[in-house]
PDB file of N, CA and C in Angstrom:
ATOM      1  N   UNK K  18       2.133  23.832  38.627  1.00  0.00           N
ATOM      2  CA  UNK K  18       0.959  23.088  39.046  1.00  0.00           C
ATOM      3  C   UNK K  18       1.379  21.655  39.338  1.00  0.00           C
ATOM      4  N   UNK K  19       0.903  21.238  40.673  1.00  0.00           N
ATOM      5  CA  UNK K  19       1.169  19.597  40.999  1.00  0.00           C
ATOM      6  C   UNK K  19       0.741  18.675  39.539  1.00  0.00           C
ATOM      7  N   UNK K  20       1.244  17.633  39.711  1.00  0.00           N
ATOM      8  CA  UNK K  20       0.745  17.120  38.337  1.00  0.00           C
ATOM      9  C   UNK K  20      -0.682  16.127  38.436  1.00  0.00           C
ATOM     10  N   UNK K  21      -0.669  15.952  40.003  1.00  0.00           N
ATOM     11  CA  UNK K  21      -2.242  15.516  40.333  1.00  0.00           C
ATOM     12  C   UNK K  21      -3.430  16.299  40.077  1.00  0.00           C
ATOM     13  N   UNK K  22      -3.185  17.701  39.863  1.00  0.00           N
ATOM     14  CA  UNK K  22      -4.599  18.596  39.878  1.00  0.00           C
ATOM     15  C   UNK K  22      -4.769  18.418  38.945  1.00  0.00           C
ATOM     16  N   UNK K  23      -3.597  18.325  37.457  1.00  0.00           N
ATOM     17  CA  UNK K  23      -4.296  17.751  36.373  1.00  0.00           C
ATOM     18  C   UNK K  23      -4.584  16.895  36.110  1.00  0.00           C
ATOM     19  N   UNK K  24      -4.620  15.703  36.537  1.00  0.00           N
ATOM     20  CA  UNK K  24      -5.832  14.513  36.617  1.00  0.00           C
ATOM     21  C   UNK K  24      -6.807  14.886  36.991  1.00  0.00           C
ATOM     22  N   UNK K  25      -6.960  15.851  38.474  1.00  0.00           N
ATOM     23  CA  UNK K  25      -8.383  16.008  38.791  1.00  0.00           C
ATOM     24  C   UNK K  25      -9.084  16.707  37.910  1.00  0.00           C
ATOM     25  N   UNK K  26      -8.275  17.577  37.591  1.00  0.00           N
ATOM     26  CA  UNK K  26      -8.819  18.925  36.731  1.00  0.00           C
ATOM     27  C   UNK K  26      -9.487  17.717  35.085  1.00  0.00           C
ATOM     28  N   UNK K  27      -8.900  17.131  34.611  1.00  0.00           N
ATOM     29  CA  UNK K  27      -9.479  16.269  33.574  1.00  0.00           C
ATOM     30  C   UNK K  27     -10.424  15.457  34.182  1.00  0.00           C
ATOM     31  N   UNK K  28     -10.342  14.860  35.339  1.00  0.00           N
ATOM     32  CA  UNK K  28     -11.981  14.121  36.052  1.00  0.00           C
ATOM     33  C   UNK K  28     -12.509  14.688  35.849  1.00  0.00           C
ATOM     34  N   UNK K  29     -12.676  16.208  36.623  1.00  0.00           N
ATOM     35  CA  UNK K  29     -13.848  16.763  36.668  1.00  0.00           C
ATOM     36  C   UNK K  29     -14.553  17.545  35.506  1.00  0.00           C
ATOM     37  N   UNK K  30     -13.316  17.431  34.662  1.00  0.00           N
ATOM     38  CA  UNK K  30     -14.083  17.550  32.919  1.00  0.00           C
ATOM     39  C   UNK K  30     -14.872  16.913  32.244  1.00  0.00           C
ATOM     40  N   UNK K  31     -14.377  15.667  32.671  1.00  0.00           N
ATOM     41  CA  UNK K  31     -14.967  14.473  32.071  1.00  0.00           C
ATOM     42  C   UNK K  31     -16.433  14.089  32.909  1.00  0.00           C
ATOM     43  N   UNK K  32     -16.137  14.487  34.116  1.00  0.00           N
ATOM     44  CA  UNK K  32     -17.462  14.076  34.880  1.00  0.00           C
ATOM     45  C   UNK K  32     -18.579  15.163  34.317  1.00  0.00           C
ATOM     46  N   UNK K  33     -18.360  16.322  34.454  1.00  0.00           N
ATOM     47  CA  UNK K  33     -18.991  17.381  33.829  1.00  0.00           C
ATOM     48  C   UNK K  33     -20.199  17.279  32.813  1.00  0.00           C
ATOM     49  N   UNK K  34     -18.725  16.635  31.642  1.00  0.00           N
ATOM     50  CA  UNK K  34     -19.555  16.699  30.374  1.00  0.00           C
ATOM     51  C   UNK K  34     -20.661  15.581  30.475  1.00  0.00           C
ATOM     52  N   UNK K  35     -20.040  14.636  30.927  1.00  0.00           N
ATOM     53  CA  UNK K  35     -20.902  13.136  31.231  1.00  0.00           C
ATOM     54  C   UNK K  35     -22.099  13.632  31.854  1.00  0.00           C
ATOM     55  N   UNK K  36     -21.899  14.522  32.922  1.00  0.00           N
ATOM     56  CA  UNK K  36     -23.153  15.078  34.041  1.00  0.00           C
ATOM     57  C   UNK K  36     -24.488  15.276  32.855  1.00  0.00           C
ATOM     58  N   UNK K  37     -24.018  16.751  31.676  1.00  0.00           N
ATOM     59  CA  UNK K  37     -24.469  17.781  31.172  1.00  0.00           C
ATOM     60  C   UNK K  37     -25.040  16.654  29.805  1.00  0.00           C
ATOM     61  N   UNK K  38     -24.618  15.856  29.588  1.00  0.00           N
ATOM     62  CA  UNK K  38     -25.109  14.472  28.556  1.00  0.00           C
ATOM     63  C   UNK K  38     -26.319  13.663  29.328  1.00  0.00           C
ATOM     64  N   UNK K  39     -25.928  13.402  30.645  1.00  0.00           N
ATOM     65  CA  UNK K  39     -26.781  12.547  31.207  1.00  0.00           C
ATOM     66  C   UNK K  39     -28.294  13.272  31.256  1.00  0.00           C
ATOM     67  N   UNK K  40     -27.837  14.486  31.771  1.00  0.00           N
ATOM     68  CA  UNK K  40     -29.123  15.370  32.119  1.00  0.00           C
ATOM     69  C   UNK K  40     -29.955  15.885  30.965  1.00  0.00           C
ATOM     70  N   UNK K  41     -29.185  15.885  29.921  1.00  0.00           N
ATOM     71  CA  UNK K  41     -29.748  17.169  28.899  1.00  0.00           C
ATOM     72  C   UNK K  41     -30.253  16.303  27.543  1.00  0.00           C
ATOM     73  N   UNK K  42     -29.824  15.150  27.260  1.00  0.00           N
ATOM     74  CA  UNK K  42     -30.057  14.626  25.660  1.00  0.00           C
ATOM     75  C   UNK K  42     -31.194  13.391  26.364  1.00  0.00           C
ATOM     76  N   UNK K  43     -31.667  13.294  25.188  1.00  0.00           N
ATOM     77  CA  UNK K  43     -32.989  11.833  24.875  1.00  0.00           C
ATOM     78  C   UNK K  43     -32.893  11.087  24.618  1.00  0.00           C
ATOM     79  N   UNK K  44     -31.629  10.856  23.841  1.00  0.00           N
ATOM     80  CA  UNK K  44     -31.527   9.191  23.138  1.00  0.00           C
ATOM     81  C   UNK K  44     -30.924   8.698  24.400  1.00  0.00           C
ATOM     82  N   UNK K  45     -31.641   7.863  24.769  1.00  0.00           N
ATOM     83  CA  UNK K  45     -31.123   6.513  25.285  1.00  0.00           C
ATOM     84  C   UNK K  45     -29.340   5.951  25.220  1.00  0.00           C
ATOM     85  N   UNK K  46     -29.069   6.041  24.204  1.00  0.00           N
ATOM     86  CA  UNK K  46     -27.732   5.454  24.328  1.00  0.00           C
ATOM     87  C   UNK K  46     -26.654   6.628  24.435  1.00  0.00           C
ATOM     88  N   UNK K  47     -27.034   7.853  24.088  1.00  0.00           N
ATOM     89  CA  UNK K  47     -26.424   8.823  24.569  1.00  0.00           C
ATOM     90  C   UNK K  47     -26.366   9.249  25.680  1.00  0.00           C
ATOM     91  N   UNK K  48     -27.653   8.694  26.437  1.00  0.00           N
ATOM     92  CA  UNK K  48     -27.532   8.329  28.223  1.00  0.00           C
ATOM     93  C   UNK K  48     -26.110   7.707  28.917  1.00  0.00           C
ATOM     94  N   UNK K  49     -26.835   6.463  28.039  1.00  0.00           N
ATOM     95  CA  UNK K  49     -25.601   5.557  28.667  1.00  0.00           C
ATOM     96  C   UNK K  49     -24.309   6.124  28.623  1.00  0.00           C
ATOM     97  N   UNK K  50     -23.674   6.500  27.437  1.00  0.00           N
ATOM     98  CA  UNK K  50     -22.396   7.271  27.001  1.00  0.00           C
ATOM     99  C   UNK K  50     -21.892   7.878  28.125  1.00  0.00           C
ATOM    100  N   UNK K  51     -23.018   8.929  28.532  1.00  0.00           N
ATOM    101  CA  UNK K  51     -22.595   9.742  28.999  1.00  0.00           C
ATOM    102  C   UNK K  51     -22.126   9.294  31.072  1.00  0.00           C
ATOM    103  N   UNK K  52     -23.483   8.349  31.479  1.00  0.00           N
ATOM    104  CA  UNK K  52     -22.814   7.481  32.671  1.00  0.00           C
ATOM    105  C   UNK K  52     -21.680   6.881  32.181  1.00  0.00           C
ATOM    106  N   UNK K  53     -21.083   6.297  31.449  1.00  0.00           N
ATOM    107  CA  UNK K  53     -19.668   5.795  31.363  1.00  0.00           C
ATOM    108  C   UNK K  53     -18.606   6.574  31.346  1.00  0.00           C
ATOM    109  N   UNK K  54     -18.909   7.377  30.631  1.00  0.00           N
ATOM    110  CA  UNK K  54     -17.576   8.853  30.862  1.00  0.00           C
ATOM    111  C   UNK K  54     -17.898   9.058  32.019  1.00  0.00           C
ATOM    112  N   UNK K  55     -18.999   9.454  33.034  1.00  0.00           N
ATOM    113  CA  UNK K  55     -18.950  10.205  34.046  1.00  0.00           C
ATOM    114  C   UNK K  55     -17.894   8.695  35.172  1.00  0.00           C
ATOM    115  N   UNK K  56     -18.320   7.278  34.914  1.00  0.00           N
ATOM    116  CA  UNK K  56     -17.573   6.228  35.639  1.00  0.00           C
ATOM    117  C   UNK K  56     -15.791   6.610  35.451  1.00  0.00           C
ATOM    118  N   UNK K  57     -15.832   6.619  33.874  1.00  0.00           N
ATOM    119  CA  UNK K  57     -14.597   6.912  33.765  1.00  0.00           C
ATOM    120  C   UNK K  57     -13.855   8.267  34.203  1.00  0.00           C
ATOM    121  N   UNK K  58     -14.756   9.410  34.528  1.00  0.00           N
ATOM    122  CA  UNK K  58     -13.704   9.771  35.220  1.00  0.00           C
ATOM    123  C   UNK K  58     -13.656   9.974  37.100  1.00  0.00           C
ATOM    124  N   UNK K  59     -14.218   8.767  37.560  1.00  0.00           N
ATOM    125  CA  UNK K  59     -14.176   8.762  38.827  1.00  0.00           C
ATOM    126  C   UNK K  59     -13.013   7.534  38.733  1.00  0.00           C
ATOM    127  N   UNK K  60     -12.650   6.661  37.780  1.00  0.00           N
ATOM    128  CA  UNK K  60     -11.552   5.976  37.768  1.00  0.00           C
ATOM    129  C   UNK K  60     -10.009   6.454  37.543  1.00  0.00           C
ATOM    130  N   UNK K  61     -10.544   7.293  36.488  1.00  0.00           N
ATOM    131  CA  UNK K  61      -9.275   8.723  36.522  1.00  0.00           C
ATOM    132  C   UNK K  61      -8.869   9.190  38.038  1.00  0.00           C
ATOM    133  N   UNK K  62      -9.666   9.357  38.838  1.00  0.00           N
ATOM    134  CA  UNK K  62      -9.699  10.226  39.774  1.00  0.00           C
ATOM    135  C   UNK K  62      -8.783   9.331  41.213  1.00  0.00           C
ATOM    136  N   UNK K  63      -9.598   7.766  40.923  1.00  0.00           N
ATOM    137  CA  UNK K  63      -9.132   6.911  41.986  1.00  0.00           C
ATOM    138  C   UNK K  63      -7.652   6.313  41.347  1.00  0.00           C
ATOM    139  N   UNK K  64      -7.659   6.246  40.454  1.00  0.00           N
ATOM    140  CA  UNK K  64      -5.664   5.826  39.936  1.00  0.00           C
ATOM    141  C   UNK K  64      -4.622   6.714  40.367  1.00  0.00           C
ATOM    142  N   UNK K  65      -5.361   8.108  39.837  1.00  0.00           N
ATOM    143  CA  UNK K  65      -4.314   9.174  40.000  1.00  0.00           C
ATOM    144  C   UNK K  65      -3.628   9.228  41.892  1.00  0.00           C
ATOM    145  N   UNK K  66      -5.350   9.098  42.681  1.00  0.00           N
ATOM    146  CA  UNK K  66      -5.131   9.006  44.008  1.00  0.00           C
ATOM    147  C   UNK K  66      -3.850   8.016  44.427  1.00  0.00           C
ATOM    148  N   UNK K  67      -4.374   6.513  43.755  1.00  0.00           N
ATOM    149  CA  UNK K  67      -3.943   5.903  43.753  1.00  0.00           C
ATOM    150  C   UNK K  67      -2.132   5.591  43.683  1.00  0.00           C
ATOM    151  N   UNK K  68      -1.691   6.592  42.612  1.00  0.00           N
ATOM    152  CA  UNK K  68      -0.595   6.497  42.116  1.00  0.00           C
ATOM    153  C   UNK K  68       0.340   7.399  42.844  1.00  0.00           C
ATOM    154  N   UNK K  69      -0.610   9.192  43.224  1.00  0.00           N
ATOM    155  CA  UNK K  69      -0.039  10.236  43.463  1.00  0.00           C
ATOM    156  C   UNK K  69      -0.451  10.600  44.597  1.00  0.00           C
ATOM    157  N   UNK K  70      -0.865  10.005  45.765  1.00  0.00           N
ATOM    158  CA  UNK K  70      -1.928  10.320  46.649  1.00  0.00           C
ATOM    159  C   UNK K  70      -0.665  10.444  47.742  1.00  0.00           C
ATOM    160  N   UNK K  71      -1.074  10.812  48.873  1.00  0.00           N
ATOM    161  CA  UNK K  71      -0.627  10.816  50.318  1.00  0.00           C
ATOM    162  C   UNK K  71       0.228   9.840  50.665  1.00  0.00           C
ATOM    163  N   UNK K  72      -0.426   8.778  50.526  1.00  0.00           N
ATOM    164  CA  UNK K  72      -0.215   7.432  50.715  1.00  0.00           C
ATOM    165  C   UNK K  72      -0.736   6.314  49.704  1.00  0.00           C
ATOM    166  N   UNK K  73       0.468   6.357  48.687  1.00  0.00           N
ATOM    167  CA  UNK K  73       0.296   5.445  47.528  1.00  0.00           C
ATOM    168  C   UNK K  73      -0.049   4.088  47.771  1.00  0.00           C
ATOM    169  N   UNK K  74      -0.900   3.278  47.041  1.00  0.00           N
ATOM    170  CA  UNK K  74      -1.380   2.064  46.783  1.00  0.00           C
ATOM    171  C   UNK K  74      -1.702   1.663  46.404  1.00  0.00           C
ATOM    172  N   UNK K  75      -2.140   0.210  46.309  1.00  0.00           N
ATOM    173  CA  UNK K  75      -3.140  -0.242  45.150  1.00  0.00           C
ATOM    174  C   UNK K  75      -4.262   0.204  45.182  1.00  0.00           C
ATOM    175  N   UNK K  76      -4.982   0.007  46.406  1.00  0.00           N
ATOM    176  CA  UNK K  76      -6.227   0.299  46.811  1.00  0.00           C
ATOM    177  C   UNK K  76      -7.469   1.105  45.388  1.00  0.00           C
ATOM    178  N   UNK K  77      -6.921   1.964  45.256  1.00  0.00           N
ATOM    179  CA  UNK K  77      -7.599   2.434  44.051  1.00  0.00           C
ATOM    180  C   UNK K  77      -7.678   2.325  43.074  1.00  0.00           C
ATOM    181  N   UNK K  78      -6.343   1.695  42.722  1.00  0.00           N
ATOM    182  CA  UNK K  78      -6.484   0.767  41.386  1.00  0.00           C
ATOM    183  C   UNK K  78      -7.466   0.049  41.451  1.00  0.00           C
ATOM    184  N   UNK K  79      -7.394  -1.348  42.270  1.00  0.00           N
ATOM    185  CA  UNK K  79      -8.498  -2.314  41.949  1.00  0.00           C
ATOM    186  C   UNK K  79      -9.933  -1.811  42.425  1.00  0.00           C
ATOM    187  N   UNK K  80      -9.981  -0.925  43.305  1.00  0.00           N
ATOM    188  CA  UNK K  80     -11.340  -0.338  42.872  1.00  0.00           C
ATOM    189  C   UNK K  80     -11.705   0.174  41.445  1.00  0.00           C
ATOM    190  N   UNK K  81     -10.831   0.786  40.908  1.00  0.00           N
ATOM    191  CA  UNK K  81     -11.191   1.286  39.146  1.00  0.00           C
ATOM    192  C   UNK K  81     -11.546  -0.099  38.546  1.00  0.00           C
ATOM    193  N   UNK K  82     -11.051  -1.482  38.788  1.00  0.00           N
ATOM    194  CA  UNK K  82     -10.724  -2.578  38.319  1.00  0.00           C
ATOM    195  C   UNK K  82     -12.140  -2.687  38.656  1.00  0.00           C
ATOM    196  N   UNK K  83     -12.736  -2.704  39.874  1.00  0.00           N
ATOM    197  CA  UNK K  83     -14.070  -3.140  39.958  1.00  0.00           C
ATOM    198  C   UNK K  83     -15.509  -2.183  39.286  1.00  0.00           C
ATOM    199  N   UNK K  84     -14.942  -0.841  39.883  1.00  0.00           N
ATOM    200  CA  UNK K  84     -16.149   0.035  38.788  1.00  0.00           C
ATOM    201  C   UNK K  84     -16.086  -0.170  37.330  1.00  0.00           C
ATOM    202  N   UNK K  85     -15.040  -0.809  36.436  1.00  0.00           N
ATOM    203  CA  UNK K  85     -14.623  -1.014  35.601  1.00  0.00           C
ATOM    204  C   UNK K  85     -15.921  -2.447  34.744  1.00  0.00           C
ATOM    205  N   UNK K  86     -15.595  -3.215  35.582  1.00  0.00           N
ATOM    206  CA  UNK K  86     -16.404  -4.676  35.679  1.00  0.00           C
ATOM    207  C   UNK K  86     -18.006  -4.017  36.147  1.00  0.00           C
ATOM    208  N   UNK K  87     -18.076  -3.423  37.014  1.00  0.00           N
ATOM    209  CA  UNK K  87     -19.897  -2.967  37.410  1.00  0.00           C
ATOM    210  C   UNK K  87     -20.356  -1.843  36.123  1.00  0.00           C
ATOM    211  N   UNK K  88     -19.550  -1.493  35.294  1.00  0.00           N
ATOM    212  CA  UNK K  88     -19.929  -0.291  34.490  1.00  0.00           C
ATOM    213  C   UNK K  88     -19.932  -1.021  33.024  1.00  0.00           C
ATOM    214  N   UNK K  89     -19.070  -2.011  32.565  1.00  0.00           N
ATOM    215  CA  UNK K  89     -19.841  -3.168  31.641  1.00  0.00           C
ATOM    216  C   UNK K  89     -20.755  -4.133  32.139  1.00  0.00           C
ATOM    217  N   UNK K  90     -21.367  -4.348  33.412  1.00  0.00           N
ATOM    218  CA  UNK K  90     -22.310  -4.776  33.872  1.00  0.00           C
ATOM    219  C   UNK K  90     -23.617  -3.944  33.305  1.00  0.00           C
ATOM    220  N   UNK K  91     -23.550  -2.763  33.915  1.00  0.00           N
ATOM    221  CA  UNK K  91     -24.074  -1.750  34.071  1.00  0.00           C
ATOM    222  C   UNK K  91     -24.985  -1.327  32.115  1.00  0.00           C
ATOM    223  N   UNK K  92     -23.525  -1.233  31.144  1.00  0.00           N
ATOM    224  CA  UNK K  92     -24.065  -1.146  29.999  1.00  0.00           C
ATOM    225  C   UNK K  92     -24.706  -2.444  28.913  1.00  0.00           C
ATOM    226  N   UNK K  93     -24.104  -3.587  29.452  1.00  0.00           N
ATOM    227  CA  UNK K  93     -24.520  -5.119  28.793  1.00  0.00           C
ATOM    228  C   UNK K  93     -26.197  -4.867  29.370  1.00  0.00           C
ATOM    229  N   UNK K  94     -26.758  -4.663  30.357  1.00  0.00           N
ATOM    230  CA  UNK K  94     -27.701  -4.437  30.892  1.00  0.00           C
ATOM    231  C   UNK K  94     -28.823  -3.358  30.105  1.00  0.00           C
ATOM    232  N   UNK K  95     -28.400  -2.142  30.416  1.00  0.00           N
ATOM    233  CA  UNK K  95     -28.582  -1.017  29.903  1.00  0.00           C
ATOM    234  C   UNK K  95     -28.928  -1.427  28.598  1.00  0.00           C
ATOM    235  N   UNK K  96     -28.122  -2.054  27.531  1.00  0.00           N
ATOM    236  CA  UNK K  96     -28.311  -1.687  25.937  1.00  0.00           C
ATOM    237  C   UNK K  96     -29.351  -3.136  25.947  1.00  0.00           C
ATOM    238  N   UNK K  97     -29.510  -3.905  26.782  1.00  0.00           N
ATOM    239  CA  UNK K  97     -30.602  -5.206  26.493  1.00  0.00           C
ATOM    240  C   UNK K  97     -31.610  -4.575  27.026  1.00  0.00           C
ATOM    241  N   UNK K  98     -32.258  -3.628  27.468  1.00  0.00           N
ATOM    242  CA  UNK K  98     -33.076  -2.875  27.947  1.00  0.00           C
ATOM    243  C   UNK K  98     -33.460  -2.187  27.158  1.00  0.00           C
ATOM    244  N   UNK K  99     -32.411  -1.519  26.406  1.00  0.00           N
ATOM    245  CA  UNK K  99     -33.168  -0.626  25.636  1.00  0.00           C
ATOM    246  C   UNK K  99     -33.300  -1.026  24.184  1.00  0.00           C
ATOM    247  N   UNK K 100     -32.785  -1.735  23.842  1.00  0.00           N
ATOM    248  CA  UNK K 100     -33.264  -2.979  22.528  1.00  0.00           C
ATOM    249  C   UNK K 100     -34.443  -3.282  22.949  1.00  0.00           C
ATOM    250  N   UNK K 101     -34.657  -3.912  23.882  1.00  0.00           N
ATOM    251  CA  UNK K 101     -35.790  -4.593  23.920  1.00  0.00           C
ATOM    252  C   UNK K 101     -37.416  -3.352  24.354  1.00  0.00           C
ATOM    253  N   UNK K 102     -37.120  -2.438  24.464  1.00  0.00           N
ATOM    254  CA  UNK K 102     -37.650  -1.132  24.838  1.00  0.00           C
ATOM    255  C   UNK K 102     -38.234  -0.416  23.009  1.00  0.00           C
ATOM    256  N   UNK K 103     -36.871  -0.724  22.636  1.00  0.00           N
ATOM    257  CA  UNK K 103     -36.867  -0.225  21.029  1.00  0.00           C
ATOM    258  C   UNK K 103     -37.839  -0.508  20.165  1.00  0.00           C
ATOM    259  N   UNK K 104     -37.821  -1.949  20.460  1.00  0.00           N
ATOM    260  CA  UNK K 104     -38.609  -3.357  20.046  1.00  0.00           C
ATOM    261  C   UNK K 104     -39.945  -2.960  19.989  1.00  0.00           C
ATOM    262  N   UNK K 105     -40.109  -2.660  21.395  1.00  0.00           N
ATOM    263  CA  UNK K 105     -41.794  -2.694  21.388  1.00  0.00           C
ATOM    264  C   UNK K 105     -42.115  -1.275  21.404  1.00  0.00           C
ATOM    265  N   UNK K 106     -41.774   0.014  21.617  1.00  0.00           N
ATOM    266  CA  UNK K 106     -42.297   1.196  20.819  1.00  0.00           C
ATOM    267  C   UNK K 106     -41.515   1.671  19.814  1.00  0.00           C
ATOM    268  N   UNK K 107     -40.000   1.263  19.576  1.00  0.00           N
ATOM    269  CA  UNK K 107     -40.033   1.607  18.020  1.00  0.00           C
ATOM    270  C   UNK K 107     -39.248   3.300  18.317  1.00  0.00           C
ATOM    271  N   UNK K 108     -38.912   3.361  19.179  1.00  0.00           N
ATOM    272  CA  UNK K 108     -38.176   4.741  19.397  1.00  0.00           C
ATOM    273  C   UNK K 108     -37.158   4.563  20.963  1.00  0.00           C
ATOM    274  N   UNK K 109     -35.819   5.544  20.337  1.00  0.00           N
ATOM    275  CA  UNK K 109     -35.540   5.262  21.992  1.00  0.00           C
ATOM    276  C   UNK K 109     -35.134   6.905  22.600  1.00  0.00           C
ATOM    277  N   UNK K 110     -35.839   7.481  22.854  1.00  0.00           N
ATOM    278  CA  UNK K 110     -36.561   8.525  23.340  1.00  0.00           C
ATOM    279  C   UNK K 110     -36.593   8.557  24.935  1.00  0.00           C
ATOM    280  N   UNK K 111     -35.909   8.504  25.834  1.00  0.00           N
ATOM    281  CA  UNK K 111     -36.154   8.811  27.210  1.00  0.00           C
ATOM    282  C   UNK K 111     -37.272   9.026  27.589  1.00  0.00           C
ATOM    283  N   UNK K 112     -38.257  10.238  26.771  1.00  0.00           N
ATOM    284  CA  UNK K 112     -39.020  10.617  27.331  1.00  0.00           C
ATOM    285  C   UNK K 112     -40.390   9.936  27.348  1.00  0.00           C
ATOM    286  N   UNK K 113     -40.469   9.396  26.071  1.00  0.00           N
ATOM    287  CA  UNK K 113     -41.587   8.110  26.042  1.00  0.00           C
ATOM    288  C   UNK K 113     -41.483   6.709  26.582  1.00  0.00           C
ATOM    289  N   UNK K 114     -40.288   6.716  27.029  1.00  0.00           N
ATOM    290  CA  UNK K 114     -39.704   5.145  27.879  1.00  0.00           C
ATOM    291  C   UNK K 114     -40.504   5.529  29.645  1.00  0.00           C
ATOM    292  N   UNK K 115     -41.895   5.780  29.578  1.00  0.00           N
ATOM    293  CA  UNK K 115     -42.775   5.844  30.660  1.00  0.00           C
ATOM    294  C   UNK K 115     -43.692   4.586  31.114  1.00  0.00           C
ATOM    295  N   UNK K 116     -43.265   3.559  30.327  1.00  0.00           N
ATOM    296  CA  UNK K 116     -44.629   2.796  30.705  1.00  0.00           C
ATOM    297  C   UNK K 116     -44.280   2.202  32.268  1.00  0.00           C
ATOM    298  N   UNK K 117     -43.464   1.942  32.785  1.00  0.00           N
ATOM    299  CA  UNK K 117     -43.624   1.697  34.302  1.00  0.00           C
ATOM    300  C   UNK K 117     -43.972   2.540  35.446  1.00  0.00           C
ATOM    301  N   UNK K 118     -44.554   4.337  34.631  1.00  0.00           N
ATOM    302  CA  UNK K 118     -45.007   4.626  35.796  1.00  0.00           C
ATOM    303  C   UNK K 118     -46.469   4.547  35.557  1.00  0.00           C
ATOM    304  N   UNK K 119     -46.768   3.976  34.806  1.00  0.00           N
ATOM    305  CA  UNK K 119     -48.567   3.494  34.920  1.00  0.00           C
ATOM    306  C   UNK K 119     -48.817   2.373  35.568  1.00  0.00           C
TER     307      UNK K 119
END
């Protein structure tokens, strides 16, 4: 086996589980968890390119470098949201985090 399919083959594990977390659990921060694994393994995915690809380069590195920086954006955000969510009903429950569609 090339030794790139097993990077992909671990992305798409990792994206997977992240998918099957994102979709399936309630807590809130087990949300998040699970978008960060799914980031992390699209960074897996762009290094390996990166490293083992057609035509090697940086190129995909510093893209990982930047999803990297937008995905602690992403959770510094996320967890002040849902603190402050916590705050005022006291649960962090996905499914009761409805008040903006009233």
């Amino acid at each position: 086996m090339n030794i790139i399919s097993s990077y992909l083959i671990l992305g798409a594990i990792l994206f997977c589980i992240g998918l099957y977390g994102a979709l399936s659990k309630k807590n809130a921060v087990i949300v998040l968890l699970s978008i960060e694994l799914m980031l992390n393994a699209v960074n897996l995915n762009l290094v390996a390119f990166a490293k083992l690809g057609l035509h090697p380069s940086l190129t995909g590195q510093i893209f990982s470098l930047f999803n990297i920086t937008v995905a602690a954006a992403e959770a510094a955000v996320g967890i002040a949201i849902l603190i402050a969510l916590y705050r005022n009903k006291g649960t962090s429950d996905v499914i009761d985090m409805d008040s903006m569609k009233r």
